[in-house]
């Protein structure tokens, strides 16, 4: 954010590191937290929108970002009739991979590794399993696997297009999960529709609209974005 003064950037940096510590503490807290407490700490402001999607009987790709509390989004499995899945990259260390899986599946959501995602969606959509597939697609993809570059926070970077590809292939509606940090340990999530007819949308428009939502989220309170992910390590 080059438009900010050095003092302002330093202020954001300090707030970010405090928030990062909160995120790790909340991951630990997840192992013991009850459903009742989670409902108090992570509130969905427009759960009725999910109910509308339920009536359609179609699955959803829920796009999130590494902002505020993306981990606690998995608790929505208890708030909806959808079967919820979180797509993640497997960790090489078996102990930490097992621990992360245990934490993220606390509320009966299931995790699926990136290399198994297409297989799972193909199986579910062909058998009529109404699902929510959660993806945090704001990180930097490998350049040699990049199909699309776009401006993000003023810098042209490679972007993940896998979610859009899956939405178009299986005609799955796309929704953005905007998460707001209310105070320490308390969050609000609002679902923002991005596309209800993905096959009719021009290529990369879904991805670009998602990035715009992430950018708006960051600009509102930049200290809650996970800057350590080095999103801008590849650029044009």
GROMACS .gro file of C-alpha atoms in nm:
model
  236
    1UNK     CA    1   0.000   0.000   0.000
    2UNK     CA    2   0.247   0.263  -0.125
    3UNK     CA    3   0.000   0.550  -0.081
    4UNK     CA    4   0.037   0.522   0.297
    5UNK     CA    5   0.303   0.695   0.502
    6UNK     CA    6   0.582   0.493   0.661
    7UNK     CA    7   0.431   0.553   1.006
    8UNK     CA    8   0.090   0.427   0.894
    9UNK     CA    9   0.241   0.114   0.738
   10UNK     CA   10   0.430   0.047   1.060
   11UNK     CA   11   0.107   0.085   1.257
   12UNK     CA   12  -0.067  -0.168   1.030
   13UNK     CA   13   0.229  -0.406   1.058
   14UNK     CA   14   0.216  -0.405   1.438
   15UNK     CA   15  -0.161  -0.463   1.437
   16UNK     CA   16  -0.117  -0.745   1.187
   17UNK     CA   17   0.131  -0.935   1.403
   18UNK     CA   18  -0.104  -0.906   1.700
   19UNK     CA   19  -0.383  -1.043   1.484
   20UNK     CA   20  -0.162  -1.324   1.354
   21UNK     CA   21  -0.101  -1.435   1.713
   22UNK     CA   22  -0.478  -1.431   1.768
   23UNK     CA   23  -0.530  -1.657   1.465
   24UNK     CA   24  -0.290  -1.920   1.597
   25UNK     CA   25  -0.443  -1.904   1.944
   26UNK     CA   26  -0.789  -1.943   1.791
   27UNK     CA   27  -0.674  -2.254   1.605
   28UNK     CA   28  -0.575  -2.406   1.939
   29UNK     CA   29  -0.902  -2.288   2.094
   30UNK     CA   30  -1.092  -2.471   1.819
   31UNK     CA   31  -0.993  -2.805   1.970
   32UNK     CA   32  -1.199  -2.736   2.284
   33UNK     CA   33  -1.460  -2.483   2.177
   34UNK     CA   34  -1.826  -2.590   2.189
   35UNK     CA   35  -2.083  -2.538   1.914
   36UNK     CA   36  -2.267  -2.290   2.136
   37UNK     CA   37  -1.957  -2.080   2.192
   38UNK     CA   38  -1.865  -2.093   1.824
   39UNK     CA   39  -2.210  -1.965   1.734
   40UNK     CA   40  -2.145  -1.666   1.957
   41UNK     CA   41  -1.795  -1.603   1.830
   42UNK     CA   42  -1.853  -1.660   1.458
   43UNK     CA   43  -2.183  -1.516   1.337
   44UNK     CA   44  -2.319  -1.542   0.983
   45UNK     CA   45  -2.511  -1.221   0.914
   46UNK     CA   46  -2.717  -1.353   0.620
   47UNK     CA   47  -2.762  -1.726   0.676
   48UNK     CA   48  -3.093  -1.691   0.489
   49UNK     CA   49  -2.894  -1.664   0.167
   50UNK     CA   50  -2.766  -2.020   0.218
   51UNK     CA   51  -3.124  -2.131   0.280
   52UNK     CA   52  -3.218  -1.988  -0.059
   53UNK     CA   53  -2.940  -2.186  -0.224
   54UNK     CA   54  -3.057  -2.497  -0.040
   55UNK     CA   55  -3.399  -2.464  -0.204
   56UNK     CA   56  -3.233  -2.466  -0.547
   57UNK     CA   57  -3.070  -2.798  -0.464
   58UNK     CA   58  -2.738  -2.691  -0.617
   59UNK     CA   59  -2.389  -2.693  -0.475
   60UNK     CA   60  -2.182  -2.381  -0.399
   61UNK     CA   61  -1.819  -2.290  -0.439
   62UNK     CA   62  -1.746  -2.067  -0.140
   63UNK     CA   63  -1.447  -1.845  -0.210
   64UNK     CA   64  -1.267  -1.703   0.090
   65UNK     CA   65  -0.943  -1.517   0.152
   66UNK     CA   66  -0.674  -1.534   0.417
   67UNK     CA   67  -0.836  -1.252   0.606
   68UNK     CA   68  -0.966  -1.226   0.965
   69UNK     CA   69  -1.073  -1.584   1.049
   70UNK     CA   70  -1.087  -1.813   0.748
   71UNK     CA   71  -1.037  -2.117   0.974
   72UNK     CA   72  -1.368  -2.072   1.157
   73UNK     CA   73  -1.561  -2.057   0.830
   74UNK     CA   74  -1.565  -2.436   0.845
   75UNK     CA   75  -1.810  -2.412   1.135
   76UNK     CA   76  -2.090  -2.324   0.889
   77UNK     CA   77  -2.130  -2.699   0.832
   78UNK     CA   78  -2.355  -2.699   1.139
   79UNK     CA   79  -2.565  -2.410   1.009
   80UNK     CA   80  -2.674  -2.556   0.676
   81UNK     CA   81  -2.803  -2.870   0.504
   82UNK     CA   82  -2.506  -2.860   0.266
   83UNK     CA   83  -2.217  -3.098   0.315
   84UNK     CA   84  -1.914  -2.873   0.365
   85UNK     CA   85  -1.565  -2.939   0.236
   86UNK     CA   86  -1.249  -2.736   0.283
   87UNK     CA   87  -0.988  -2.761   0.007
   88UNK     CA   88  -0.633  -2.745   0.138
   89UNK     CA   89  -0.276  -2.822   0.041
   90UNK     CA   90  -0.142  -3.125   0.224
   91UNK     CA   91   0.139  -3.052   0.472
   92UNK     CA   92   0.451  -3.265   0.427
   93UNK     CA   93   0.497  -3.311   0.801
   94UNK     CA   94   0.254  -3.593   0.887
   95UNK     CA   95   0.209  -3.481   1.249
   96UNK     CA   96   0.115  -3.122   1.160
   97UNK     CA   97  -0.101  -3.238   0.870
   98UNK     CA   98  -0.295  -3.465   1.105
   99UNK     CA   99  -0.329  -3.187   1.363
  100UNK     CA  100  -0.456  -2.936   1.106
  101UNK     CA  101  -0.707  -3.189   0.974
  102UNK     CA  102  -0.834  -3.253   1.327
  103UNK     CA  103  -0.875  -2.882   1.399
  104UNK     CA  104  -1.044  -2.796   1.070
  105UNK     CA  105  -1.286  -3.090   1.085
  106UNK     CA  106  -1.401  -3.011   1.439
  107UNK     CA  107  -1.750  -2.914   1.319
  108UNK     CA  108  -1.788  -3.213   1.086
  109UNK     CA  109  -1.663  -3.038   0.775
  110UNK     CA  110  -1.437  -3.259   0.567
  111UNK     CA  111  -1.100  -3.164   0.423
  112UNK     CA  112  -0.993  -3.256   0.074
  113UNK     CA  113  -0.644  -3.207  -0.066
  114UNK     CA  114  -0.603  -3.001  -0.381
  115UNK     CA  115  -0.507  -3.306  -0.587
  116UNK     CA  116  -0.829  -3.488  -0.489
  117UNK     CA  117  -1.069  -3.197  -0.537
  118UNK     CA  118  -1.180  -3.269  -0.894
  119UNK     CA  119  -1.237  -3.635  -0.810
  120UNK     CA  120  -1.454  -3.543  -0.510
  121UNK     CA  121  -1.661  -3.279  -0.694
  122UNK     CA  122  -1.714  -3.509  -0.989
  123UNK     CA  123  -1.841  -3.782  -0.756
  124UNK     CA  124  -2.067  -3.553  -0.555
  125UNK     CA  125  -2.218  -3.365  -0.848
  126UNK     CA  126  -2.289  -3.685  -1.040
  127UNK     CA  127  -2.458  -3.839  -0.737
  128UNK     CA  128  -2.654  -3.529  -0.633
  129UNK     CA  129  -2.473  -3.456  -0.305
  130UNK     CA  130  -2.551  -3.090  -0.230
  131UNK     CA  131  -2.218  -2.949  -0.116
  132UNK     CA  132  -2.024  -2.637  -0.028
  133UNK     CA  133  -1.666  -2.643  -0.152
  134UNK     CA  134  -1.456  -2.388   0.032
  135UNK     CA  135  -1.144  -2.248  -0.131
  136UNK     CA  136  -0.912  -1.968  -0.021
  137UNK     CA  137  -0.782  -1.863  -0.362
  138UNK     CA  138  -0.592  -1.544  -0.286
  139UNK     CA  139  -0.244  -1.695  -0.260
  140UNK     CA  140   0.015  -1.698  -0.536
  141UNK     CA  141   0.002  -1.996  -0.776
  142UNK     CA  142   0.306  -2.150  -0.940
  143UNK     CA  143   0.392  -1.931  -1.237
  144UNK     CA  144   0.427  -2.222  -1.481
  145UNK     CA  145   0.069  -2.327  -1.396
  146UNK     CA  146  -0.075  -1.977  -1.434
  147UNK     CA  147  -0.346  -1.905  -1.691
  148UNK     CA  148  -0.436  -1.554  -1.585
  149UNK     CA  149  -0.268  -1.242  -1.446
  150UNK     CA  150  -0.460  -0.956  -1.290
  151UNK     CA  151  -0.401  -0.642  -1.087
  152UNK     CA  152  -0.436  -0.701  -0.714
  153UNK     CA  153  -0.376  -0.405  -0.483
  154UNK     CA  154  -0.226  -0.221  -0.778
  155UNK     CA  155   0.026  -0.492  -0.875
  156UNK     CA  156  -0.021  -0.735  -1.164
  157UNK     CA  157   0.017  -1.086  -1.024
  158UNK     CA  158  -0.063  -1.447  -1.124
  159UNK     CA  159  -0.395  -1.567  -0.984
  160UNK     CA  160  -0.559  -1.901  -0.911
  161UNK     CA  161  -0.837  -1.984  -1.159
  162UNK     CA  162  -0.918  -2.336  -1.037
  163UNK     CA  163  -1.237  -2.233  -0.858
  164UNK     CA  164  -1.372  -2.064  -1.170
  165UNK     CA  165  -1.278  -2.366  -1.382
  166UNK     CA  166  -1.468  -2.600  -1.149
  167UNK     CA  167  -1.769  -2.366  -1.134
  168UNK     CA  168  -1.793  -2.356  -1.513
  169UNK     CA  169  -1.736  -2.728  -1.561
  170UNK     CA  170  -1.998  -2.840  -1.309
  171UNK     CA  171  -2.228  -2.533  -1.325
  172UNK     CA  172  -2.179  -2.454  -0.955
  173UNK     CA  173  -2.281  -2.119  -0.810
  174UNK     CA  174  -2.002  -1.903  -0.668
  175UNK     CA  175  -2.024  -1.706  -0.342
  176UNK     CA  176  -1.766  -1.495  -0.160
  177UNK     CA  177  -1.733  -1.519   0.217
  178UNK     CA  178  -1.655  -1.175   0.354
  179UNK     CA  179  -1.532  -1.211   0.712
  180UNK     CA  180  -1.507  -0.916   0.949
  181UNK     CA  181  -1.320  -0.909   1.280
  182UNK     CA  182  -1.555  -0.749   1.531
  183UNK     CA  183  -1.313  -0.774   1.823
  184UNK     CA  184  -1.057  -1.023   1.954
  185UNK     CA  185  -1.203  -1.372   1.916
  186UNK     CA  186  -1.528  -1.253   1.753
  187UNK     CA  187  -1.611  -1.245   1.382
  188UNK     CA  188  -1.897  -1.187   1.139
  189UNK     CA  189  -1.929  -1.353   0.799
  190UNK     CA  190  -2.143  -1.217   0.517
  191UNK     CA  191  -2.200  -1.416   0.199
  192UNK     CA  192  -2.172  -1.217  -0.125
  193UNK     CA  193  -2.303  -1.381  -0.448
  194UNK     CA  194  -2.051  -1.366  -0.731
  195UNK     CA  195  -2.214  -1.582  -1.000
  196UNK     CA  196  -2.530  -1.791  -1.027
  197UNK     CA  197  -2.472  -1.882  -1.392
  198UNK     CA  198  -2.096  -1.943  -1.426
  199UNK     CA  199  -2.115  -2.098  -1.772
  200UNK     CA  200  -2.254  -1.772  -1.910
  201UNK     CA  201  -1.982  -1.553  -1.760
  202UNK     CA  202  -1.679  -1.457  -1.975
  203UNK     CA  203  -1.358  -1.638  -1.883
  204UNK     CA  204  -1.175  -1.497  -1.580
  205UNK     CA  205  -1.454  -1.254  -1.489
  206UNK     CA  206  -1.552  -1.466  -1.187
  207UNK     CA  207  -1.189  -1.471  -1.071
  208UNK     CA  208  -1.151  -1.096  -1.125
  209UNK     CA  209  -1.470  -1.017  -0.934
  210UNK     CA  210  -1.351  -1.236  -0.648
  211UNK     CA  211  -1.022  -1.046  -0.633
  212UNK     CA  212  -1.210  -0.716  -0.624
  213UNK     CA  213  -1.405  -0.838  -0.320
  214UNK     CA  214  -1.083  -0.943  -0.147
  215UNK     CA  215  -0.923  -0.608  -0.226
  216UNK     CA  216  -1.221  -0.416  -0.083
  217UNK     CA  217  -1.199  -0.630   0.229
  218UNK     CA  218  -0.830  -0.553   0.275
  219UNK     CA  219  -0.872  -0.179   0.222
  220UNK     CA  220  -1.137  -0.163   0.495
  221UNK     CA  221  -0.895  -0.296   0.758
  222UNK     CA  222  -0.556  -0.405   0.615
  223UNK     CA  223  -0.423  -0.527   0.951
  224UNK     CA  224  -0.638  -0.840   0.930
  225UNK     CA  225  -0.496  -0.969   0.599
  226UNK     CA  226  -0.234  -1.243   0.620
  227UNK     CA  227   0.054  -1.047   0.467
  228UNK     CA  228   0.315  -1.313   0.545
  229UNK     CA  229   0.186  -1.526   0.258
  230UNK     CA  230   0.403  -1.320   0.020
  231UNK     CA  231   0.120  -1.274  -0.227
  232UNK     CA  232   0.327  -1.048  -0.450
  233UNK     CA  233   0.641  -1.261  -0.488
  234UNK     CA  234   0.566  -1.295  -0.861
  235UNK     CA  235   0.467  -0.982  -1.049
  236UNK     CA  236   0.470  -0.805  -1.380
   0.00000   0.00000   0.00000
